[in-house]
Amino acid sequence: MSLLNTVKGPADLRALAQGELPVLAEEIRDFLIDAVTRTGGHLGPNLGVVELTIALHRVFDSPHDRILWDTGHQAYVHKLLTGRQDFTRLRAKDGLSGYPSRAESEHDVIENSHASTALGYADGLAKAHQLLGRPDRHTVAVIGDGALTGGLAWEALNNIAEATDRPLVIVVNDNERSYARTVGGLAHHLSTLRTTQGYERFLALGKGALQRTPLVGQPIFDALHGAKKGFKDAFAPQGLFEDLGLKYLGPIDGHDIGAVEQALRQARNFGGPVIVHCLTVKGRGYRPAEQDEADRFHAVNAMDPYTCLPVSPSAGVSWTSVFGSELVALGAERPELVAITAAMLQPVGLAKFAEEYPERTFDVGIAEQHAVASAAGLATGGLHPVVAVYATFLNRAFDQVLMDVALHRLGVTFVLDRAGVTGNDGASHNGMWDMSILQVVPGLRLAAPRDAAQLRAQLREAVEVSDAPTVLRFPKGETGPAVPALERIGGVDVLQRTGPAPEILLVAVGALAPACLDAAALLLAEGFTTTVVDPRWVKPVDPALVALAADHRLVVTVEDNGRVGGVGSAIAQAMRDADVDVPLRDLGIPQEFLQHASRGEIMEEIGLTGTGVAAQTAVFAKQLLPIRGANPHHAG
């Protein structure tokens, strides 16, 4: 039996002899490579924290002590060591989540996989332990150097350092990367700290030599030791942490279990806030990952572990790649275009633009608020920024969109990748909030392209706007076939009519156009005629769309966004304002946190497939159109 199979929980891990731990670490890496290449998931980050996670669970007593994982995509090893070793359905319906999950285990604390939040949680937990008289419970936050680029982390550090008697251990997992290489001043600071180990060795050797020197040896060593902070500040400005009042230990080889355990015990026993700085290698132990300069196999699809070729090669073109290619073309035509990313250059499709125009590409680290505020400054200076982020991460910068861009009527284009249901990354990654929260922003214009051609066209339309924020949003995955229009009325594309005087107006938002076309065919079989339209720009509501609504007996909107405050709500309000009394029903994502599963499975469950849209629309029609025959709105 392997050592890993004997570990059912942290107590079993603590029972192992020190000499058995390297064997366990290798077994864990073998397990991860085999399991994650079968299912897909976050491979590189987890290969890098094997020894660190073993040490954490040997020194601290989870769940009595609380271990918090910032972001959480590096918690696979934590899952293995806390009794969850069935990875056969990792990130799939009814399988393990790709992030910590309270429903799975009492050892998991934070489910939110948005970066830079763990230190805030840790600050609150440590305060709670203190106030409730629980001095024996420790709080540990594991945060990457990439997540330390987020301002939220530093707001928390400012508070954590305030109470020097409040126990809290912060483990900085420093692998020089978030998705790609970490950038910015903090990255340079940590890089400098990595060079101080020679000084530590010098001090240790000097101590031995001087203390053997009669009479003068000890005083000289004491003087040198007293100057330690000055020496260290000269070689490595760790005063950044110590001046905040945080004890600093490191840097430590994060792959030396004994060294990490020793540092963690020191930190645990200190009685106040301590930073333990561990150096790790993302992708450790898997040569293809270690040699992948792009992102060290940060996240992989199912693939052959030996050739690294995908098990199911994609035959289509992704939304992300279409955006990336078109932006490069626009960059050649428009020298005022600049691109901004928040530590996700490749995932959001900006890598090609960065290669062509490196001086016009800005990676601000995991700092979405700063990305938007900086974009406002760039626009004020006469440039047109394109800020590309995942839709779920724009939530973090809403105030900047509202007060820094929209209030000042600045031409900034936001491109929201992975909008709508993303599926296997779970609740915190579904981009189901953007079309609701952005509805309240005055002057903002929001587009939802239905296919690749429309994405190209609407991106070009967006960057033409110089006096207001513009937003394009598209889903995860492939674009699918082109969806041609029969005609354009105002700014609205008519995609299909299934009768001479259609009763139902189906408003298809963005990538849900194919589902609505399928629904129209099914509805016709039941005797209901429809017009299917794509509004293209869903904010503001086009008056032509309201006029079309007035010419039908029922309006049904279909969107890949939460139903509350979304496009359907905006169209209903526009109809009310125009005294159009045609009943409207909105279909969208239920306002709840969706469990992880494939995008297709979730879309079927929530009724946003062609069959689901047709079935729900037919129910509405039978309830609201009891009298069949002439459409009264056609009269006159």
XYZ file of C-alpha atoms in Angstrom:
636
model
C 0.000 0.000 0.000
C 1.271 3.474 -0.848
C 1.847 6.014 1.910
C -0.775 8.297 0.384
C -3.447 5.631 0.790
C -2.711 5.467 4.511
C -3.339 9.184 5.001
C -7.043 9.606 5.736
C -6.563 12.886 7.553
C -3.942 15.196 9.091
C -3.502 12.958 12.163
C -2.249 10.133 9.926
C 0.155 12.545 8.288
C 1.595 13.637 11.630
C 2.167 9.987 12.536
C 4.580 9.484 9.632
C 8.324 9.524 10.240
C 10.312 12.431 8.824
C 12.117 10.078 6.462
C 8.825 8.941 4.910
C 7.744 12.424 3.889
C 9.820 12.766 0.673
C 8.332 9.466 -0.490
C 4.846 10.777 0.245
C 5.610 13.965 -1.666
C 6.619 11.993 -4.758
C 3.482 9.840 -4.498
C 1.337 12.962 -4.334
C 3.002 14.415 -7.439
C 2.507 11.157 -9.334
C -1.138 11.124 -8.247
C -1.698 14.730 -9.359
C -0.100 14.274 -12.754
C -2.140 11.145 -13.429
C -5.449 12.461 -12.068
C -5.427 16.043 -13.343
C -4.281 15.165 -16.851
C -7.298 12.821 -17.023
C -9.881 15.389 -15.915
C -8.282 18.754 -16.490
C -7.721 21.274 -13.730
C -5.067 23.338 -11.997
C -1.916 21.268 -12.238
C 1.115 23.578 -12.000
C 0.075 25.419 -8.817
C -0.551 22.164 -6.941
C 2.691 20.516 -7.988
C 4.434 23.512 -6.464
C 2.894 23.311 -2.980
C 3.255 19.611 -2.146
C 5.925 19.926 0.570
C 4.476 23.202 1.851
C 1.040 21.603 2.322
C 2.500 18.555 4.052
C 4.354 20.825 6.472
C 1.260 22.939 7.155
C -0.823 19.922 8.123
C 1.938 18.481 10.308
C 2.493 21.692 12.277
C -1.109 22.896 12.534
C -4.140 20.897 13.671
C -6.830 21.453 11.048
C -9.766 22.019 11.433
C -9.151 23.156 15.031
C -6.605 25.496 13.522
C -7.925 27.209 10.404
C -5.877 27.061 7.194
C -7.092 29.524 4.575
C -6.083 29.203 0.923
C -6.076 32.419 -1.037
C -7.609 31.827 -4.491
C -7.809 28.114 -3.680
C -6.737 26.589 -6.966
C -3.619 25.289 -5.147
C -5.658 23.293 -2.606
C -5.661 19.883 -4.355
C -2.869 18.599 -2.071
C -4.835 19.909 0.916
C -7.816 17.864 -0.304
C -5.686 14.712 -0.608
C -4.360 15.105 2.928
C -7.809 15.724 4.414
C -9.463 12.536 3.181
C -10.507 13.374 -0.381
C -8.612 11.127 -2.765
C -11.266 10.358 -5.364
C -10.333 12.752 -8.180
C -12.127 10.795 -10.919
C -14.765 13.521 -11.322
C -12.698 16.539 -10.356
C -14.568 19.746 -11.355
C -17.374 17.649 -12.877
C -20.989 17.330 -11.764
C -21.237 15.482 -8.421
C -17.430 15.319 -8.154
C -14.855 17.264 -6.184
C -14.775 21.018 -6.621
C -11.631 22.521 -8.106
C -11.513 24.886 -5.126
C -12.025 24.507 -1.373
C -15.644 23.631 -0.607
C -17.371 23.796 2.759
C -19.839 21.165 1.582
C -16.959 18.736 1.017
C -14.991 19.086 4.228
C -14.751 20.808 7.591
C -11.126 21.530 6.678
C -12.209 24.025 3.997
C -12.897 27.624 4.969
C -13.036 29.942 1.935
C -14.940 28.955 -1.194
C -14.513 32.304 -2.932
C -11.721 31.827 -5.464
C -11.158 35.532 -6.109
C -7.593 36.421 -5.185
C -6.192 38.542 -2.352
C -9.069 37.905 0.078
C -7.563 35.329 2.462
C -5.693 37.879 4.565
C -8.919 39.753 5.269
C -10.597 36.507 6.330
C -7.572 35.650 8.471
C -7.637 39.030 10.189
C -11.293 38.557 11.082
C -10.834 34.961 12.233
C -7.881 35.856 14.456
C -9.899 38.692 16.004
C -12.813 36.311 16.603
C -10.542 33.792 18.358
C -9.169 36.551 20.559
C -12.542 38.051 21.449
C -14.114 34.672 22.178
C -11.226 33.484 24.361
C -9.771 30.810 22.073
C -6.012 31.307 22.451
C -5.263 27.707 21.478
C -6.630 28.113 17.947
C -4.277 29.312 15.230
C -5.118 31.080 11.994
C -2.967 30.460 8.928
C -3.358 32.183 5.560
C -1.534 30.893 2.480
C -1.181 33.562 -0.204
C 0.854 33.618 -3.397
C 3.206 36.381 -4.442
C 0.859 36.993 -7.363
C -2.101 37.606 -5.040
C 0.021 40.024 -3.013
C -0.182 42.392 -5.981
C -3.829 42.953 -5.019
C -4.492 46.027 -2.914
C -7.002 44.160 -0.769
C -4.153 42.042 0.614
C -2.269 45.148 1.756
C -5.347 46.658 3.354
C -5.550 43.472 5.424
C -1.831 43.496 6.254
C -2.204 47.025 7.587
C -4.813 45.761 10.070
C -3.088 42.479 10.873
C 0.057 44.326 11.922
C -1.923 46.537 14.297
C -2.175 43.893 17.018
C 1.264 42.500 17.812
C -0.195 40.028 20.329
C -2.741 38.450 17.987
C -1.445 35.109 16.610
C -1.684 34.872 12.840
C 0.660 33.133 10.415
C 0.894 34.352 6.824
C 2.614 31.937 4.456
C 3.768 33.630 1.270
C 3.998 30.970 -1.430
C 6.489 32.713 -3.676
C 6.812 31.041 -7.055
C 7.286 34.313 -8.978
C 3.980 33.746 -10.736
C 0.226 34.191 -10.685
C -0.890 32.818 -14.042
C 2.274 34.033 -15.692
C 5.312 35.690 -14.120
C 4.434 38.122 -11.338
C 5.036 41.737 -12.278
C 5.473 45.036 -10.466
C 7.371 46.561 -7.577
C 6.342 43.879 -5.084
C 7.689 41.206 -7.410
C 11.048 42.997 -7.468
C 10.981 43.258 -3.672
C 10.381 39.536 -3.223
C 13.004 38.798 -5.840
C 15.490 40.783 -3.776
C 14.502 38.896 -0.635
C 15.325 35.655 -2.412
C 18.977 36.744 -2.516
C 19.425 37.109 1.259
C 20.127 33.493 2.112
C 23.864 34.089 1.635
C 23.738 36.784 4.288
C 21.965 34.447 6.720
C 24.626 31.783 6.176
C 27.359 34.409 6.698
C 25.798 35.499 9.996
C 25.466 31.890 11.216
C 29.096 31.058 10.380
C 30.288 34.331 11.885
C 28.441 33.636 15.108
C 30.295 30.356 15.580
C 33.693 31.871 14.866
C 33.226 34.975 16.996
C 31.739 33.170 19.977
C 34.851 30.994 20.093
C 36.988 34.150 20.350
C 37.765 34.974 24.016
C 36.548 38.242 25.568
C 35.824 40.275 22.437
C 33.993 37.690 20.357
C 30.555 37.890 21.946
C 30.371 41.724 22.068
C 31.358 41.933 18.413
C 28.729 39.354 17.451
C 26.080 41.200 19.478
C 26.950 44.423 17.662
C 26.715 42.694 14.308
C 23.447 41.045 15.286
C 22.087 44.408 16.412
C 22.947 45.756 12.969
C 21.155 42.863 11.306
C 18.162 44.896 10.210
C 20.426 47.531 8.714
C 22.429 44.950 6.797
C 19.289 43.245 5.585
C 17.705 46.506 4.501
C 20.817 47.186 2.455
C 20.708 43.823 0.702
C 16.984 43.041 0.884
C 14.408 45.635 1.924
C 12.370 43.284 4.093
C 11.576 46.358 6.146
C 8.510 46.527 3.926
C 7.095 43.814 6.207
C 8.961 44.528 9.422
C 8.140 48.236 9.409
C 4.484 47.243 9.383
C 5.135 45.354 12.607
C 5.197 41.899 11.046
C 7.818 39.378 12.059
C 9.505 37.972 8.952
C 10.967 34.466 8.533
C 12.717 33.502 5.340
C 13.184 33.100 2.557
C 12.860 29.341 3.033
C 13.126 26.509 0.513
C 9.463 25.574 0.191
C 10.401 22.096 -1.025
C 12.412 21.255 2.122
C 9.720 19.846 4.429
C 11.949 19.972 7.502
C 12.905 23.609 6.944
C 9.303 24.638 6.346
C 8.104 22.765 9.441
C 10.754 24.455 11.568
C 9.778 27.918 10.308
C 6.071 27.234 10.786
C 6.641 26.056 14.378
C 8.605 29.218 15.107
C 5.822 31.298 13.635
C 3.141 29.356 15.513
C 4.894 29.867 18.842
C 5.675 33.536 18.363
C 2.297 34.780 19.581
C 1.843 37.564 17.038
C 1.602 38.093 13.296
C 4.408 36.391 11.369
C 5.173 36.159 7.649
C 6.818 32.924 6.519
C 8.302 33.445 3.078
C 8.592 30.153 1.152
C 10.211 29.819 -2.258
C 8.526 27.206 -4.452
C 8.602 26.146 -8.080
C 5.313 26.092 -9.942
C 4.979 22.777 -11.808
C 7.671 21.144 -9.628
C 8.500 17.550 -10.521
C 6.805 17.478 -13.947
C 9.287 18.508 -16.592
C 6.750 19.658 -19.221
C 5.219 22.016 -16.648
C 8.582 23.302 -15.423
C 9.606 24.060 -19.014
C 6.355 25.818 -19.928
C 7.310 29.501 -19.721
C 3.786 30.702 -20.464
C 2.123 29.595 -17.223
C 3.802 26.366 -16.002
C 0.632 24.385 -16.803
C -1.400 26.614 -14.509
C -4.608 25.030 -15.783
C -4.831 22.182 -18.256
C -7.547 20.389 -20.152
C -7.586 16.595 -20.211
C -4.398 15.539 -21.985
C -1.884 12.754 -22.485
C 0.590 13.100 -19.581
C 3.519 12.021 -21.778
C 2.909 13.942 -25.002
C 0.822 16.714 -23.382
C -1.504 16.581 -26.392
C -5.189 17.175 -25.679
C -7.423 14.138 -25.360
C -10.176 15.909 -27.293
C -8.617 18.488 -29.609
C -10.742 21.551 -30.270
C -12.061 21.768 -33.814
C -13.446 25.284 -33.438
C -12.281 28.809 -32.802
C -12.548 30.280 -29.320
C -14.183 33.591 -28.531
C -10.960 34.614 -26.806
C -8.799 34.024 -29.874
C -11.198 35.937 -32.130
C -11.008 38.926 -29.801
C -7.221 38.695 -29.542
C -6.697 38.602 -33.299
C -9.080 41.477 -33.970
C -7.443 43.634 -31.323
C -4.056 43.124 -32.992
C -5.575 44.271 -36.288
C -7.123 47.296 -34.602
C -3.793 48.081 -32.943
C -2.205 48.502 -36.358
C -4.973 50.869 -37.451
C -5.342 52.843 -34.218
C -2.087 53.841 -32.487
C -4.064 55.252 -29.542
C -5.238 51.761 -28.524
C -3.602 50.288 -25.418
C -4.392 47.027 -23.615
C -4.615 46.324 -19.883
C -4.782 42.975 -18.111
C -4.867 41.961 -14.455
C -2.266 39.151 -14.397
C -4.079 37.211 -17.142
C -2.379 38.156 -20.386
C -2.873 34.789 -22.086
C -6.242 33.698 -20.624
C -7.985 36.852 -21.886
C -6.357 36.815 -25.324
C -3.887 39.713 -25.053
C -0.685 37.724 -25.649
C -0.582 38.482 -29.394
C -1.197 42.174 -28.811
C 1.588 42.198 -26.220
C 3.978 40.596 -28.700
C 3.151 43.147 -31.392
C 2.878 46.186 -29.137
C 4.737 45.528 -25.866
C 4.979 49.212 -25.035
C 1.186 49.520 -25.359
C 0.367 46.553 -23.095
C 0.120 46.865 -19.326
C -0.131 43.937 -16.900
C -1.018 45.466 -13.531
C -1.029 42.219 -11.529
C -4.076 40.920 -9.674
C -5.435 44.423 -9.193
C -8.661 44.963 -11.106
C -9.516 48.190 -9.298
C -6.179 49.688 -10.237
C -6.525 48.399 -13.799
C -9.714 50.411 -14.281
C -8.465 53.517 -12.477
C -5.268 53.405 -14.537
C -7.385 53.006 -17.681
C -9.231 56.180 -16.686
C -5.895 57.967 -16.497
C -4.803 56.610 -19.869
C -8.068 57.770 -21.432
C -7.713 61.192 -19.818
C -4.276 61.367 -21.403
C -5.677 60.813 -24.895
C -5.426 57.041 -25.358
C -8.182 54.439 -25.712
C -7.636 51.611 -23.213
C -9.056 48.127 -23.726
C -9.353 46.410 -20.333
C -9.708 42.634 -20.722
C -10.762 40.581 -17.684
C -12.978 37.624 -16.866
C -16.552 38.803 -16.365
C -16.638 37.627 -12.754
C -13.604 39.763 -11.896
C -15.102 43.031 -13.134
C -17.297 42.887 -10.012
C -14.200 43.844 -8.026
C -13.781 47.128 -9.902
C -17.381 48.313 -10.166
C -16.774 51.554 -8.256
C -13.972 52.495 -10.643
C -16.154 51.770 -13.681
C -18.890 53.943 -12.210
C -17.002 56.832 -10.635
C -13.685 56.966 -12.459
C -14.679 56.086 -16.018
C -18.412 56.702 -16.508
C -18.653 59.851 -14.358
C -15.848 61.422 -16.386
C -17.321 60.232 -19.708
C -14.105 58.490 -20.683
C -13.664 56.234 -23.683
C -12.588 52.947 -22.116
C -13.569 49.577 -23.600
C -14.058 46.624 -21.269
C -13.881 43.133 -22.763
C -15.413 40.498 -20.495
C -14.276 36.969 -21.253
C -16.087 33.931 -19.776
C -19.338 35.814 -19.348
C -22.394 33.833 -18.286
C -22.170 30.210 -17.196
C -18.592 28.945 -17.128
C -19.396 25.651 -15.410
C -16.610 23.567 -13.958
C -14.815 26.330 -12.043
C -17.856 26.707 -9.821
C -19.925 29.492 -8.339
C -17.284 32.191 -8.005
C -16.265 31.981 -11.673
C -19.669 32.138 -13.367
C -19.856 35.538 -15.077
C -23.540 35.985 -14.338
C -23.501 39.408 -12.672
C -22.081 41.820 -15.255
C -25.191 42.710 -17.257
C -27.056 43.393 -14.018
C -24.509 45.550 -12.223
C -23.595 47.478 -15.372
C -27.233 48.393 -16.094
C -27.051 51.090 -13.422
C -24.024 52.892 -14.924
C -25.114 56.088 -16.715
C -23.917 56.399 -20.303
C -22.352 52.944 -20.473
C -22.947 50.937 -23.653
C -23.022 47.149 -23.474
C -22.766 44.689 -26.356
C -23.232 40.923 -26.416
C -21.976 39.487 -29.748
C -23.757 36.378 -31.034
C -20.929 35.037 -33.218
C -17.340 35.705 -34.275
C -18.265 38.175 -37.007
C -20.330 40.229 -34.590
C -17.543 40.170 -32.009
C -15.167 41.683 -34.557
C -17.723 44.233 -35.695
C -18.826 45.275 -32.222
C -15.258 45.560 -30.934
C -14.643 48.034 -33.737
C -17.827 49.898 -32.859
C -16.804 49.990 -29.195
C -13.382 51.561 -29.696
C -14.959 54.291 -31.829
C -16.723 55.600 -28.703
C -14.596 58.251 -27.023
C -17.042 59.788 -24.546
C -18.397 56.807 -22.587
C -17.392 53.357 -21.364
C -18.207 50.475 -23.688
C -18.420 46.793 -22.784
C -18.272 43.602 -24.845
C -19.046 40.281 -23.176
C -18.786 36.753 -24.522
C -18.812 33.236 -23.052
C -16.186 30.599 -22.477
C -15.553 28.157 -25.301
C -15.940 28.121 -29.071
C -17.828 30.650 -31.152
C -19.828 28.134 -33.178
C -21.220 28.765 -36.677
C -22.119 32.210 -37.970
C -25.688 33.390 -37.327
C -26.709 35.634 -40.250
C -29.382 38.326 -40.003
C -32.366 38.714 -42.318
C -32.327 42.485 -41.856
C -31.402 45.231 -39.440
C -34.066 47.497 -37.948
C -32.451 50.413 -36.195
C -29.591 48.693 -34.409
C -31.474 45.399 -33.982
C -30.762 42.343 -36.125
C -33.790 40.264 -37.143
C -32.573 36.659 -37.282
C -35.774 34.793 -38.174
C -39.533 35.078 -38.693
C -41.649 31.936 -38.629
C -44.908 33.466 -39.871
C -46.396 36.477 -41.669
C -47.652 38.057 -38.421
C -45.579 36.538 -35.586
C -47.125 36.499 -32.117
C -44.012 36.074 -29.997
C -40.892 38.228 -30.017
C -37.889 36.178 -28.842
C -35.055 38.505 -27.806
C -31.826 36.525 -28.031
C -28.960 38.068 -26.084
C -25.524 37.323 -27.502
C -24.403 33.706 -27.694
C -27.909 32.430 -26.891
C -29.064 33.269 -30.415
C -28.661 29.659 -31.662
C -30.762 28.352 -28.755
C -33.490 30.875 -29.575
C -33.487 29.874 -33.248
C -33.871 26.235 -32.213
C -36.684 27.250 -29.875
C -38.476 29.120 -32.667
C -38.588 25.966 -34.785
C -39.991 23.935 -31.866
C -42.579 26.614 -31.095
C -43.743 26.653 -34.715
C -44.418 22.927 -34.430
C -46.772 23.797 -31.558
C -48.477 26.477 -33.602
C -46.750 29.576 -32.203
C -45.142 31.975 -34.658
C -42.115 33.996 -33.606
C -39.711 36.727 -34.546
C -36.182 36.133 -33.252
C -34.064 39.252 -32.833
C -30.585 40.044 -31.558
C -30.406 43.531 -29.975
C -26.596 43.544 -30.446
C -26.186 46.473 -28.021
C -28.314 45.614 -25.006
C -27.624 48.857 -23.138
C -29.108 51.303 -23.815
C -32.271 49.593 -25.036
C -32.772 50.424 -28.706
C -36.098 52.214 -29.404
C -36.419 49.943 -32.449
C -36.624 46.967 -30.104
C -39.455 48.582 -28.154
C -41.296 49.237 -31.426
C -40.868 45.594 -32.401
C -42.220 44.547 -29.011
C -45.333 46.656 -29.604
C -45.958 44.713 -32.788
C -46.187 41.346 -31.002
C -48.440 39.764 -28.371
C -45.713 38.376 -26.100
C -42.053 39.237 -25.548
C -39.621 36.663 -24.135
C -36.030 37.693 -23.401
C -33.291 35.073 -23.145
C -29.934 35.949 -21.549
C -26.891 34.220 -20.083
C -26.977 36.455 -16.994
C -28.801 36.563 -13.690
C -32.496 37.361 -14.140
C -32.509 40.057 -11.462
C -31.788 43.435 -13.013
C -30.574 42.003 -16.305
C -31.397 42.719 -19.937
C -34.955 41.451 -19.590
C -35.576 43.888 -16.744
C -34.124 46.774 -18.760
C -36.311 45.977 -21.790
C -39.390 45.703 -19.578
C -38.664 49.130 -18.119
C -38.129 50.625 -21.577
C -41.470 49.165 -22.695
C -43.233 50.609 -19.658
C -41.668 54.009 -20.285
C -43.021 53.887 -23.866
C -46.488 52.716 -22.714
C -46.105 49.403 -24.516
C -48.298 47.001 -22.527
C -47.305 43.768 -24.231
C -46.517 41.127 -21.552
C -42.832 40.293 -21.147
C -41.256 37.225 -19.563
C -37.528 36.956 -18.955
C -35.444 33.781 -19.080
C -31.974 33.758 -17.579
C -29.777 32.337 -14.871
C -31.563 31.868 -11.532
C -30.187 34.189 -8.881
C -28.312 31.532 -6.942
C -24.787 30.180 -6.627
C -24.544 27.366 -9.165
C -22.761 24.119 -8.347
C -19.852 23.123 -10.571
C -20.647 21.054 -13.675
C -20.052 21.444 -17.386
C -21.501 24.521 -19.064
C -23.789 22.316 -21.144
C -25.147 20.485 -18.103
C -25.875 23.714 -16.272
C -27.502 25.366 -19.297
C -29.800 22.352 -19.645
C -30.668 22.368 -15.936
C -31.615 26.068 -15.956
C -33.586 25.838 -19.202
C -31.362 27.913 -21.499
C -31.110 25.378 -24.328
C -33.345 25.449 -27.394
C -35.628 22.834 -25.873
C -35.764 24.623 -22.541
C -36.497 28.025 -24.062
C -39.232 26.549 -26.265
C -40.889 24.699 -23.383
C -40.954 27.748 -21.104
C -42.101 30.067 -23.877
C -44.913 27.706 -24.823
C -46.143 27.757 -21.215
C -46.076 31.569 -21.218
C -47.919 31.691 -24.526
C -50.654 29.310 -23.408
C -51.172 31.370 -20.261
C -51.029 34.804 -21.872
C -52.426 34.197 -25.367
C -55.700 32.351 -24.675
C -57.368 33.832 -27.733
C -55.666 32.757 -30.945
C -56.141 34.652 -34.149
C -55.451 38.179 -35.262
C -52.836 40.098 -33.327
C -54.607 43.194 -32.001
C -51.364 45.137 -32.176
C -51.372 44.682 -35.961
C -54.704 46.435 -36.271
C -55.086 49.922 -37.658
